[in-house]
mmCIF file of C-alpha atoms and ligand atoms in Angstrom:
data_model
loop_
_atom_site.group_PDB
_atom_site.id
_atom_site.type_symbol
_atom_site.label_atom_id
_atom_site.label_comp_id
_atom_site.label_asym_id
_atom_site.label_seq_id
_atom_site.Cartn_x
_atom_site.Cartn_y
_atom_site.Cartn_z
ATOM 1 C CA UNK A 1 107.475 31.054 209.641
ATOM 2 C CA UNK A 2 106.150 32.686 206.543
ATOM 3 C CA UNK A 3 102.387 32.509 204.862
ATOM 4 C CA UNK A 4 104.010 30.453 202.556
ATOM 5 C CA UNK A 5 105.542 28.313 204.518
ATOM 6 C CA UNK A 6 102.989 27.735 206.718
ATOM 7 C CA UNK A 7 100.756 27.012 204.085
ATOM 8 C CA UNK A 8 102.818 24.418 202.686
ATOM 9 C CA UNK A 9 103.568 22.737 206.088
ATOM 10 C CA UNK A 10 99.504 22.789 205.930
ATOM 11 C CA UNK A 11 99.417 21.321 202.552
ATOM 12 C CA UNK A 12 101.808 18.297 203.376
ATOM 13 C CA UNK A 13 99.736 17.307 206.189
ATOM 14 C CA UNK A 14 96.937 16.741 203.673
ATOM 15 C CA UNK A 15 95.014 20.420 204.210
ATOM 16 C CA UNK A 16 92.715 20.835 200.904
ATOM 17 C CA UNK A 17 92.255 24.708 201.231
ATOM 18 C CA UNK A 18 95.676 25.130 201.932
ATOM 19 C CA UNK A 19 97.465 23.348 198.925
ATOM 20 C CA UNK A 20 94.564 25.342 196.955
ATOM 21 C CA UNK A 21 95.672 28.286 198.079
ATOM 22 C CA UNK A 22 99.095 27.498 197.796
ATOM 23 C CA UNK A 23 98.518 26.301 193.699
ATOM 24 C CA UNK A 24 96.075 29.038 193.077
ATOM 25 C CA UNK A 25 97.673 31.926 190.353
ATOM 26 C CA UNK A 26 100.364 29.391 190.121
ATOM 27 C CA UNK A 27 98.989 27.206 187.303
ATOM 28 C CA UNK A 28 99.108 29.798 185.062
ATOM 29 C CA UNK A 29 102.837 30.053 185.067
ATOM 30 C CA UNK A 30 102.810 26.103 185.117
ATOM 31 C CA UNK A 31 101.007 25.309 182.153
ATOM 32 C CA UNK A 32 102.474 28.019 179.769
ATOM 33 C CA UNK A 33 105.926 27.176 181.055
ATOM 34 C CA UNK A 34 104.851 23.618 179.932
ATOM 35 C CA UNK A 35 103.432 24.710 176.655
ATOM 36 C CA UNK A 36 105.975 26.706 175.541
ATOM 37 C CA UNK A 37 108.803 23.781 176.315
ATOM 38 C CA UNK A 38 106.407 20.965 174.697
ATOM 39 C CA UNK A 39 104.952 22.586 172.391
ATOM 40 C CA UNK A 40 101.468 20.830 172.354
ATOM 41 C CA UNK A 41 98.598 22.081 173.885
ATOM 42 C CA UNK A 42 97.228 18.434 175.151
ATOM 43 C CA UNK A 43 100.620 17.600 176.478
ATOM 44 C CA UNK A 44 101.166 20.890 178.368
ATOM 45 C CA UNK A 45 97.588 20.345 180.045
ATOM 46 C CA UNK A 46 98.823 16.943 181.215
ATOM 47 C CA UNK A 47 101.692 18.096 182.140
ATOM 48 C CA UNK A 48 100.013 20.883 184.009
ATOM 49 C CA UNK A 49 97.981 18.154 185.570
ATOM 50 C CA UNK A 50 100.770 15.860 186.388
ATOM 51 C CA UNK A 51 102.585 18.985 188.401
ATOM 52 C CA UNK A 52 100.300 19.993 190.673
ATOM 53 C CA UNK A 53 99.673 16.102 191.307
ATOM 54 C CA UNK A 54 103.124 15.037 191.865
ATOM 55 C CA UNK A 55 103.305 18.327 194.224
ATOM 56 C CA UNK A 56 100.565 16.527 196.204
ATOM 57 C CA UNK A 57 102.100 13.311 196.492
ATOM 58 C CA UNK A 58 105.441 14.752 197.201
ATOM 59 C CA UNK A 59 104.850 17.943 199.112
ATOM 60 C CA UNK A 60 105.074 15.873 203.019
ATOM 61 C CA UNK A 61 108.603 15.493 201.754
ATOM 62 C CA UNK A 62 109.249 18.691 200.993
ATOM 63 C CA UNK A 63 112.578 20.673 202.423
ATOM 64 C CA UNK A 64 112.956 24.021 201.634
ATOM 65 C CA UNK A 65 116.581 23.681 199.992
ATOM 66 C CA UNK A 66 114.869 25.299 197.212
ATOM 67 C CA UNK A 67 112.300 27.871 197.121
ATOM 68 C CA UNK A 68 108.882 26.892 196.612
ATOM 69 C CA UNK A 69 108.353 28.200 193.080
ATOM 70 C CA UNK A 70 111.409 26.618 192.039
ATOM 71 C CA UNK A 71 111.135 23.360 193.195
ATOM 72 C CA UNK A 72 107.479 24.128 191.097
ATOM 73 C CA UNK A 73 109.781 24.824 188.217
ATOM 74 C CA UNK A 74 111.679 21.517 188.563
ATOM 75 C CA UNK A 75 108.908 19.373 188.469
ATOM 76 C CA UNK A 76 107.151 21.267 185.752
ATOM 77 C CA UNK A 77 110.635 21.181 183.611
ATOM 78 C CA UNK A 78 111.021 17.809 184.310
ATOM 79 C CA UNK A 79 107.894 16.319 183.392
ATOM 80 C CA UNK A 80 107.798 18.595 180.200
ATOM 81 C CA UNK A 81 110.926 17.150 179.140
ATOM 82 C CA UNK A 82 109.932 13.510 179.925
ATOM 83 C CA UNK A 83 106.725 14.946 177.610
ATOM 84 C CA UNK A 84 109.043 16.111 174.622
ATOM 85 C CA UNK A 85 111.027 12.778 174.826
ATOM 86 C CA UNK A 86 108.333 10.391 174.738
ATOM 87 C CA UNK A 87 106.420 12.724 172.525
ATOM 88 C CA UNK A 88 109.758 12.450 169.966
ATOM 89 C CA UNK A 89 110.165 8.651 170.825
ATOM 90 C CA UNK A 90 106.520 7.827 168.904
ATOM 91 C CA UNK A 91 105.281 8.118 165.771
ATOM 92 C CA UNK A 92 104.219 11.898 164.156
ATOM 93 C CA UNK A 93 100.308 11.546 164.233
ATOM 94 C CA UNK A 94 99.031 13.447 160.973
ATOM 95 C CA UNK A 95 97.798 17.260 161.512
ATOM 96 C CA UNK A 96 99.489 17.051 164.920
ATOM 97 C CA UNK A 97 102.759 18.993 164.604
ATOM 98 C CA UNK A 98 102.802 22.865 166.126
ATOM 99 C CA UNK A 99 99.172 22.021 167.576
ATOM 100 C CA UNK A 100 97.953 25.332 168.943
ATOM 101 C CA UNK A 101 96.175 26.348 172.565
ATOM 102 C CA UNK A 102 92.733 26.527 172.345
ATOM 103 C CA UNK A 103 93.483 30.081 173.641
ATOM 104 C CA UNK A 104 96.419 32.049 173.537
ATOM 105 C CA UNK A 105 97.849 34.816 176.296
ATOM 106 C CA UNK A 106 95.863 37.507 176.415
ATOM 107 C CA UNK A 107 97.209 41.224 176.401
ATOM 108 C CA UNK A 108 96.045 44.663 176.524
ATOM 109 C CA UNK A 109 94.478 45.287 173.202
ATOM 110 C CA UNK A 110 92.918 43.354 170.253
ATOM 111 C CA UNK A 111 96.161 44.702 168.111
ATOM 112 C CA UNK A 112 98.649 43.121 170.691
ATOM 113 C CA UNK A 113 96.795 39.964 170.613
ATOM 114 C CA UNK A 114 97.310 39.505 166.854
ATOM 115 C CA UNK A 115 100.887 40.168 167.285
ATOM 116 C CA UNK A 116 101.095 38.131 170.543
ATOM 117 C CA UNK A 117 99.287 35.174 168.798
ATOM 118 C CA UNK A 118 101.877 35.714 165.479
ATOM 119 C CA UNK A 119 104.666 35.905 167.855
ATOM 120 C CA UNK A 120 103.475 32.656 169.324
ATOM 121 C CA UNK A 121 103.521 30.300 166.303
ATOM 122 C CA UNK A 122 106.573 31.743 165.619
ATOM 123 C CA UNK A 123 108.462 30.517 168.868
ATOM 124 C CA UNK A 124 106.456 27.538 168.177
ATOM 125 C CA UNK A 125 107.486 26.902 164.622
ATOM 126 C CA UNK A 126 111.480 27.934 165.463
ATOM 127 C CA UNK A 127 112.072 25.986 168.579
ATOM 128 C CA UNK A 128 111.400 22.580 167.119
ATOM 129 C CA UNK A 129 115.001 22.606 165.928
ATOM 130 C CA UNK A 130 116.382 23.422 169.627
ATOM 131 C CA UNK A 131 116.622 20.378 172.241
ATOM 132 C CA UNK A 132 114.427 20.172 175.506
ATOM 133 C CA UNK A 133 116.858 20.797 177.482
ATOM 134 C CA UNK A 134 118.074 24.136 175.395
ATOM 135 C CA UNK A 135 114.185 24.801 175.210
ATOM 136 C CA UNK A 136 113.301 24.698 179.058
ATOM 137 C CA UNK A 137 116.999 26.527 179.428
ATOM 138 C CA UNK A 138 115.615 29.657 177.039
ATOM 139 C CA UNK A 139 111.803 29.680 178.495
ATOM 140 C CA UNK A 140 113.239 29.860 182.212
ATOM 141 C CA UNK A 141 115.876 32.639 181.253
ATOM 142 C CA UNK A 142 113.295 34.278 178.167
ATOM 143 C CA UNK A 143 110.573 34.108 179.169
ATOM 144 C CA UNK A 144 109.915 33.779 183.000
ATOM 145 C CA UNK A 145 113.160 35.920 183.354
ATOM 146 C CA UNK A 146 115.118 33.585 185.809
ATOM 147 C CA UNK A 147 118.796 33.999 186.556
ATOM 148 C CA UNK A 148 121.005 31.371 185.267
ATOM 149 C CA UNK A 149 122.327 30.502 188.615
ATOM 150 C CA UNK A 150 118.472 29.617 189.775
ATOM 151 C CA UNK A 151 117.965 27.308 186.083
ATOM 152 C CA UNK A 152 120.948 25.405 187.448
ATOM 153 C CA UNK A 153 119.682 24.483 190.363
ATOM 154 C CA UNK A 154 116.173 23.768 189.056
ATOM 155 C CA UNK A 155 117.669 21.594 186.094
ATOM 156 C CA UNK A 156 120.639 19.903 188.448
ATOM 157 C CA UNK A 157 122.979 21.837 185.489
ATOM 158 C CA UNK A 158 126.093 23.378 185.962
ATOM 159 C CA UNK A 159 125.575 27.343 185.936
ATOM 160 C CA UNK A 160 128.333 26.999 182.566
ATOM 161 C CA UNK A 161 126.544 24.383 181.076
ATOM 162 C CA UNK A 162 122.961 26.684 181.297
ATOM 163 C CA UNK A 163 124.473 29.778 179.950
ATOM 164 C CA UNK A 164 126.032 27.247 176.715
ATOM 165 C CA UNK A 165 122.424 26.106 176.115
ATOM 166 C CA UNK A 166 121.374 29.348 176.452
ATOM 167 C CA UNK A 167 123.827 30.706 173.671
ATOM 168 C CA UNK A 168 122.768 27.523 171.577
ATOM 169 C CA UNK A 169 119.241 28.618 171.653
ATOM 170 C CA UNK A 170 119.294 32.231 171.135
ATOM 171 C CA UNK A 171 121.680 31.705 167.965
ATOM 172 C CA UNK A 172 119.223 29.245 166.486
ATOM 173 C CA UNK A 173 116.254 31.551 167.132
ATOM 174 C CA UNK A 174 117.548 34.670 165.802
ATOM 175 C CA UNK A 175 119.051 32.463 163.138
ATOM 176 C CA UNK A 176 115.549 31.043 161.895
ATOM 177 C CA UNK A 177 113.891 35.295 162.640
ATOM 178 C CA UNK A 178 116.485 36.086 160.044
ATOM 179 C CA UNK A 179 115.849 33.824 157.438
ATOM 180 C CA UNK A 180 111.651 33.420 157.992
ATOM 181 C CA UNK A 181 110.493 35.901 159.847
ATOM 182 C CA UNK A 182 113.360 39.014 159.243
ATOM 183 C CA UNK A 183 110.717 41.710 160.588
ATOM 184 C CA UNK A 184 110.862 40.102 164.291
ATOM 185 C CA UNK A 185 114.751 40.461 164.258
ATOM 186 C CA UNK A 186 115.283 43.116 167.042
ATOM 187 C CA UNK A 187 116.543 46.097 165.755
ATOM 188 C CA UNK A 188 119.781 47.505 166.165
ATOM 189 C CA UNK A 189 121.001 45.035 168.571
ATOM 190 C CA UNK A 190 123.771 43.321 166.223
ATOM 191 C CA UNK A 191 126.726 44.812 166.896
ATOM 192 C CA UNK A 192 125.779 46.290 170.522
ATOM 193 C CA UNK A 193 128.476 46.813 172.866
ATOM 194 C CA UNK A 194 128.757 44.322 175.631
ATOM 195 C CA UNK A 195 127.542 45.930 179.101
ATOM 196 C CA UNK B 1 136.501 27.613 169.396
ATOM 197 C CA UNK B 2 139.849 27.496 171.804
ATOM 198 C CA UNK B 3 139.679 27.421 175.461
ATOM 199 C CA UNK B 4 139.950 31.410 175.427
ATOM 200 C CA UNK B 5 137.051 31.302 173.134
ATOM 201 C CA UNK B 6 135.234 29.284 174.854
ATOM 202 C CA UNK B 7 136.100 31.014 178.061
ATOM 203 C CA UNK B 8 135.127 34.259 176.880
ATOM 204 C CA UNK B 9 131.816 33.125 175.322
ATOM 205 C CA UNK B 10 131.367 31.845 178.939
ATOM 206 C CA UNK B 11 132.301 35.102 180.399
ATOM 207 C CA UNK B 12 130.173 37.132 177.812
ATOM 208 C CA UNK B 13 127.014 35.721 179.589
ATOM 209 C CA UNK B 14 127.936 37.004 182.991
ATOM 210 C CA UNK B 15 128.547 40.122 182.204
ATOM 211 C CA UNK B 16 125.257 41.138 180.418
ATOM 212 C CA UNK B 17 123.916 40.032 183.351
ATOM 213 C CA UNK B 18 126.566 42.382 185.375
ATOM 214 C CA UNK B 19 127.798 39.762 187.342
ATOM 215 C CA UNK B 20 131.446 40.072 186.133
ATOM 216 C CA UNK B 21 134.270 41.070 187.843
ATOM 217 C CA UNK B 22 135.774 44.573 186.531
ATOM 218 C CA UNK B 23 139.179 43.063 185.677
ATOM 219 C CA UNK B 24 137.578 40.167 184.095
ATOM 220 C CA UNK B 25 134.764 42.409 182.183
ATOM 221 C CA UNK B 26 138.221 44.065 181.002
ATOM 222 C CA UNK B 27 139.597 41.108 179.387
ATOM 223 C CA UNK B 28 136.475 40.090 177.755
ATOM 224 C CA UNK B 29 136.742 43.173 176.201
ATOM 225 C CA UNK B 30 140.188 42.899 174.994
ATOM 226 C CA UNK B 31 139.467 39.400 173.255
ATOM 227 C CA UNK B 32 136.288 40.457 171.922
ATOM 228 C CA UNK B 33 138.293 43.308 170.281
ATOM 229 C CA UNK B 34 140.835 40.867 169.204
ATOM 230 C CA UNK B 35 138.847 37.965 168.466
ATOM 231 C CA UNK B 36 136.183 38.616 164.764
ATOM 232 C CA UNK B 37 134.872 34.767 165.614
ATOM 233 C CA UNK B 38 133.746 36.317 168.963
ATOM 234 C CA UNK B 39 132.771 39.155 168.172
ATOM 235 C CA UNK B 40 129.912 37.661 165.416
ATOM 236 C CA UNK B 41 129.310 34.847 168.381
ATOM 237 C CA UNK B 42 128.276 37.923 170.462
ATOM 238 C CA UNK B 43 125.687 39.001 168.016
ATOM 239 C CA UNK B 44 124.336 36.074 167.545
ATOM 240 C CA UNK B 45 123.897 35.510 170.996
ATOM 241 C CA UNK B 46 122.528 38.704 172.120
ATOM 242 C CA UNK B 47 118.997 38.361 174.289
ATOM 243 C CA UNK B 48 116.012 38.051 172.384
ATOM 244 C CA UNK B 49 113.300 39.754 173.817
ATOM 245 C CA UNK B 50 110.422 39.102 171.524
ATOM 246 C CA UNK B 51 109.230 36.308 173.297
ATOM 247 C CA UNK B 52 109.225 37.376 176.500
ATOM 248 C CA UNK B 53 105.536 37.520 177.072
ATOM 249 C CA UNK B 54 104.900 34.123 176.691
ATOM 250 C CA UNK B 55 104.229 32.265 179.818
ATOM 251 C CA UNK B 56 101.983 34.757 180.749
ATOM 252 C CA UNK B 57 98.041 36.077 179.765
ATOM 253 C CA UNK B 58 95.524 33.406 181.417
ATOM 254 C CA UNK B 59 94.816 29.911 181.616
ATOM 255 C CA UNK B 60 93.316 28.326 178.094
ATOM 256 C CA UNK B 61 89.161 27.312 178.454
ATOM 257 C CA UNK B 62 89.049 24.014 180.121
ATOM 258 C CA UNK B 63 92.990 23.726 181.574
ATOM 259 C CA UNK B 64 92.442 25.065 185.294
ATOM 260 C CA UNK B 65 89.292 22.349 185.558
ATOM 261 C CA UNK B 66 91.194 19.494 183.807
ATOM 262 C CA UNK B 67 94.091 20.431 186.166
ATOM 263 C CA UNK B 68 91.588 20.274 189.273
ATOM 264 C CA UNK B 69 90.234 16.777 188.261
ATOM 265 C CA UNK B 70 92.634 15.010 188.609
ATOM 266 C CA UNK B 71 93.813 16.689 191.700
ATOM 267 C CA UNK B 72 90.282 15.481 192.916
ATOM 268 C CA UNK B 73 90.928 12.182 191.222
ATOM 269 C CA UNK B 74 94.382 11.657 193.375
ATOM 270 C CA UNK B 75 93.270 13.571 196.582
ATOM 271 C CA UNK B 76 90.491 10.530 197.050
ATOM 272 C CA UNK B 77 93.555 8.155 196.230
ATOM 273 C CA UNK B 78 95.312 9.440 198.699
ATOM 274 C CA UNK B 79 92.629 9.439 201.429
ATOM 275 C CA UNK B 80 91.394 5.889 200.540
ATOM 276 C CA UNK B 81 95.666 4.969 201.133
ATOM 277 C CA UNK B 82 95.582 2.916 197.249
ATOM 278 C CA UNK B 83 99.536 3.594 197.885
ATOM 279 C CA UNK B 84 100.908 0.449 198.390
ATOM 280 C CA UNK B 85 103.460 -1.837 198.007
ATOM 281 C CA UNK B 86 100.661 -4.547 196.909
ATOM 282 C CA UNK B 87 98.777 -1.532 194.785
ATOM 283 C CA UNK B 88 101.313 -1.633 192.246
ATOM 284 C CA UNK B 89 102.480 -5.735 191.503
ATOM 285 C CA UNK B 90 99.503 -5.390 189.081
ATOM 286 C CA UNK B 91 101.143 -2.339 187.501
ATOM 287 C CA UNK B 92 105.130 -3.853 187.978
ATOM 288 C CA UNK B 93 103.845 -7.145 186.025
ATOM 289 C CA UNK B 94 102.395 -4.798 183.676
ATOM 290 C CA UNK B 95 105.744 -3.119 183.056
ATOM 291 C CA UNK B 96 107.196 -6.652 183.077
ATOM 292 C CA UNK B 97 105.493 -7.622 180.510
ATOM 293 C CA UNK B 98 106.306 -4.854 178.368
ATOM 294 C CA UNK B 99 110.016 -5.179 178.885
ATOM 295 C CA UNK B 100 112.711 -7.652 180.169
ATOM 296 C CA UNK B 101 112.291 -6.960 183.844
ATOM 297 C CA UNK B 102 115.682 -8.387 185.444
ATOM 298 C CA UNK B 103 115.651 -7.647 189.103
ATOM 299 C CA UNK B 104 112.807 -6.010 191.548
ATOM 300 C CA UNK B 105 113.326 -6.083 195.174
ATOM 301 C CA UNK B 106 112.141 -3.779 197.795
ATOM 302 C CA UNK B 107 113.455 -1.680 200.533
ATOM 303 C CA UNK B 108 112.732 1.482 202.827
ATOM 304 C CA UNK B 109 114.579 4.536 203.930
ATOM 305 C CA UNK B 110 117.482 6.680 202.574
ATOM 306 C CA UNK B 111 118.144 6.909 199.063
ATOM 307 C CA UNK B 112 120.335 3.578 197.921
ATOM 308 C CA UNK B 113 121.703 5.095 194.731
ATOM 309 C CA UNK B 114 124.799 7.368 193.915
ATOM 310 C CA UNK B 115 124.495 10.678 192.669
ATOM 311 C CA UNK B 116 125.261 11.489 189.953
ATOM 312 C CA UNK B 117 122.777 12.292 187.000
ATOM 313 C CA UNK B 118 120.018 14.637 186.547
ATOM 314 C CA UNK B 119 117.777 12.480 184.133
ATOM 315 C CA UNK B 120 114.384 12.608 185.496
ATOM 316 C CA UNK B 121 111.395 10.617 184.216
ATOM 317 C CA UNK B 122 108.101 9.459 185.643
ATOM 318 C CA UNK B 123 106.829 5.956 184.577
ATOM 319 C CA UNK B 124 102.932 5.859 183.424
ATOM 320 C CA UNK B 125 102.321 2.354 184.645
ATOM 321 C CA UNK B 126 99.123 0.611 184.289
ATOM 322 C CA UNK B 127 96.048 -0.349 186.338
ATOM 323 C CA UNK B 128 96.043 3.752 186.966
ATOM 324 C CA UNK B 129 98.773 3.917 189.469
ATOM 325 C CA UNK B 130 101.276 6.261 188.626
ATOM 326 C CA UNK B 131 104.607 5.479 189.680
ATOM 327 C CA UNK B 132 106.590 8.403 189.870
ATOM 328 C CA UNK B 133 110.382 7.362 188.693
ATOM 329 C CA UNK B 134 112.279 10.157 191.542
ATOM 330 C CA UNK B 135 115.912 9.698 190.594
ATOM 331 C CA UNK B 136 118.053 7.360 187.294
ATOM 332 C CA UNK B 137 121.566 7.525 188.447
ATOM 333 C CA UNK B 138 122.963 5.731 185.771
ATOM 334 C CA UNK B 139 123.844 7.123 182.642
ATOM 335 C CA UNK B 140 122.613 4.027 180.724
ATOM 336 C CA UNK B 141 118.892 5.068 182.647
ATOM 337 C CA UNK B 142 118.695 1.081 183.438
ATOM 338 C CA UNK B 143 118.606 1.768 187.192
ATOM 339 C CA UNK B 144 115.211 3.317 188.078
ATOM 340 C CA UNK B 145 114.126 4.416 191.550
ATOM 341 C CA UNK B 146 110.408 4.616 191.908
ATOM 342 C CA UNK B 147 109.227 5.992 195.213
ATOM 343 C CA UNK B 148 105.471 5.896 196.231
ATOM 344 C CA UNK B 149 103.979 7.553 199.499
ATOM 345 C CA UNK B 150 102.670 5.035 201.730
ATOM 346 C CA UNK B 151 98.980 6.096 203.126
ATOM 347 C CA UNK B 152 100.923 6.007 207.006
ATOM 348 C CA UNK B 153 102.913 8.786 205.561
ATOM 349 C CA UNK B 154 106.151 6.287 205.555
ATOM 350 C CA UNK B 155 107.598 5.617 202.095
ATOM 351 C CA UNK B 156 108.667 2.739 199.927
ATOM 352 C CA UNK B 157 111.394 2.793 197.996
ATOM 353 C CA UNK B 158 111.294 -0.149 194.838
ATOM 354 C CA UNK B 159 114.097 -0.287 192.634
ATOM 355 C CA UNK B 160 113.709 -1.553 189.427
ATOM 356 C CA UNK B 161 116.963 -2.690 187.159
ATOM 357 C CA UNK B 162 115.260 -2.929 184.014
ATOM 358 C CA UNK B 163 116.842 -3.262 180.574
ATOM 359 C CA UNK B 164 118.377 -0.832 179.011
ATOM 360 C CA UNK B 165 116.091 -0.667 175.632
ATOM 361 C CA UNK B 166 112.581 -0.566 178.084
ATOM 362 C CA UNK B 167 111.158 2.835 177.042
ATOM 363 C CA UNK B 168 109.211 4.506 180.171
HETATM 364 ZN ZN1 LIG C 1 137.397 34.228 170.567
#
């Protein structure tokens, strides 16, 4: 039995420290993952809150089918989505739209910030034209750097169906760099042989 | 797009990720070469790495307490065993009221519904219980499954058939 393991088997008997240390340098990747697919800083901290939550209720049940972290990524996906639907199912409040973090990720040097923080609004002004689902698809693969073949299983996709969201959102991304922001557009990639 | 398109575009994805069969990588090629509505799909397509560093950097002031809250908040729910069947009529009428409720009835053990979709939702009820919605296995999303840990570590299983225009 692994650390990890054991740690969760300690967790879904109700252990305290263990399901700490089990969340702990984990809510990072939660809330960010939550953020980026929301796009709504008080939505991704519920959301964040309503993960590691649900994890308690449901960890006793939990069969390791999936790995730990992405089982973590199916519940976080899931209730982000739910957020973006209900989110898009009620009315715009005023001043609202593309509400930012109260702090953004932090880098290496005041210079990278800046950019970091410009590169930011930019994903979050572009991606309000992509659907959850092609949202959470391109922050898994993106961002967090997951295989396809894993965001299937996390989002009960088909592997086919993952990598066709995953075209949908790239093309509308680069397509909105191009027209508002053409100095993001990564260079010399157009035209790039295919590996 | 035709089928080859289609196929290729499918294709093109597995084999920036190298996970494409030589002979297969080989015909991609040849249609790409053949095929100028592919060819511009490829660009267009191409990984964008820009924002890459995204989900990483440190938690925002405030998040990692209001996360640990209401951990607190449902770690003393769980030890004072609120999870019940009779915890949650208050919450159920609530949700009644708020839509045409058609059916509720109550049962225990394996999952009664088919698979089938992937739709996912969890229902904010009221009175403070959260009923977490596990599985909707039909595409209308007018079967709901809500499943609540029981404080004797059993579980109940309540079904709702709800109408089809409630919003959860
Ligand atoms: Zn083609």
């Amino acid at each position: 039995m692994t650390d990890e393991a054991r740690l969760i088997a300690a967790a879904g008997r109700g252990d305290r420290n263990a399901f700490e240390k089990l969340v702990s340098g984990r809510q990072e990747r939660v809330f960010w993952t939550a953020y980026q697919v929301v796009g709504h800083f008080e939505d991704a901290r519920d959301v964040a809150q309503h993960v590691f939550i649900r994890l308690w209720q449901v960890l006793p049940r939990y069969r390791p089918g999936l790995s730990f972290d992405s089982w973590l990524h199916r519940i976080t996906i899931n209730l982000a989505i739910d957020a973006c639907r209900r989110r898009r199912a009620r009315p715009e409040v005023v001043g609202s739209e593309g509400s930012e973090p109260v702090a953004e990720p932090l880098t290496a040097s005041p210079f990278q910030d800046l950019r970091q923080r410009e590169v930011q609004r930019i994903f979050l002004r572009l991606a309000r034209r992509l659907s959850p689902r092609q949202r959470a698809v391109f922050v898994l693969k993106e961002m967090n750097d997951l295989k396809t073949t894993e965001i299937a299983k996390i989002m009960k996709l088909t592997p086919s169906t993952v990598r066709n969201h995953l075209h949908q959102a790239r093309k509308e991304l680069r397509r909105g760099l191009a027209r508002d922001y053409p100095e993001y557009m990564p260079k010399g990639s157009a035209g790039k042989e295919t590996p | 797009m035709n089928s080859d398109c289609r196929r290729a575009m499918d294709r093109l994805e597995l084999s920036r990720q190298e996970r494409l069969a030589p002979h297969l990588r080989a015909r991609l090629q040849d249609h790409l070469g053949d095929c100028p509505a592919c060819r511009q799909e490829q660009q267009d397509t191409e990984p964008l790495d820009l924002f890459a560093g995204l989900t990483r950097g440190g938690l925002p002031a405030g998040v990692e307490n209001y996360i640990l809250g209401g951990l607190r908040v449902e770690e003393e729910r769980r030890d004072d065993g609120v999870w019940s069947v009779a915890s949650i009529w208050p919450a159920l009428a609530s949700l009644a009221a708020a839509a045409a409720l058609v059916v509720v009835w109550a049962l225990s053990g394996a999952n009664p519904v088919a698979p089938g979709t992937d739709l996912w939702l969890e229902a904010h009820a009221m009175n403070d219980v959260v009923a977490t919605v596990e599985d909707i296995r039909s595409p209308t999303a007018e079967i709901l499954a809500l499943s609540l840990p029981e404080p004797s570590g059993g579980r109940t299983e309540i079904i709702l058939i709800v109408d089809g225009s409630m919003d959860l």
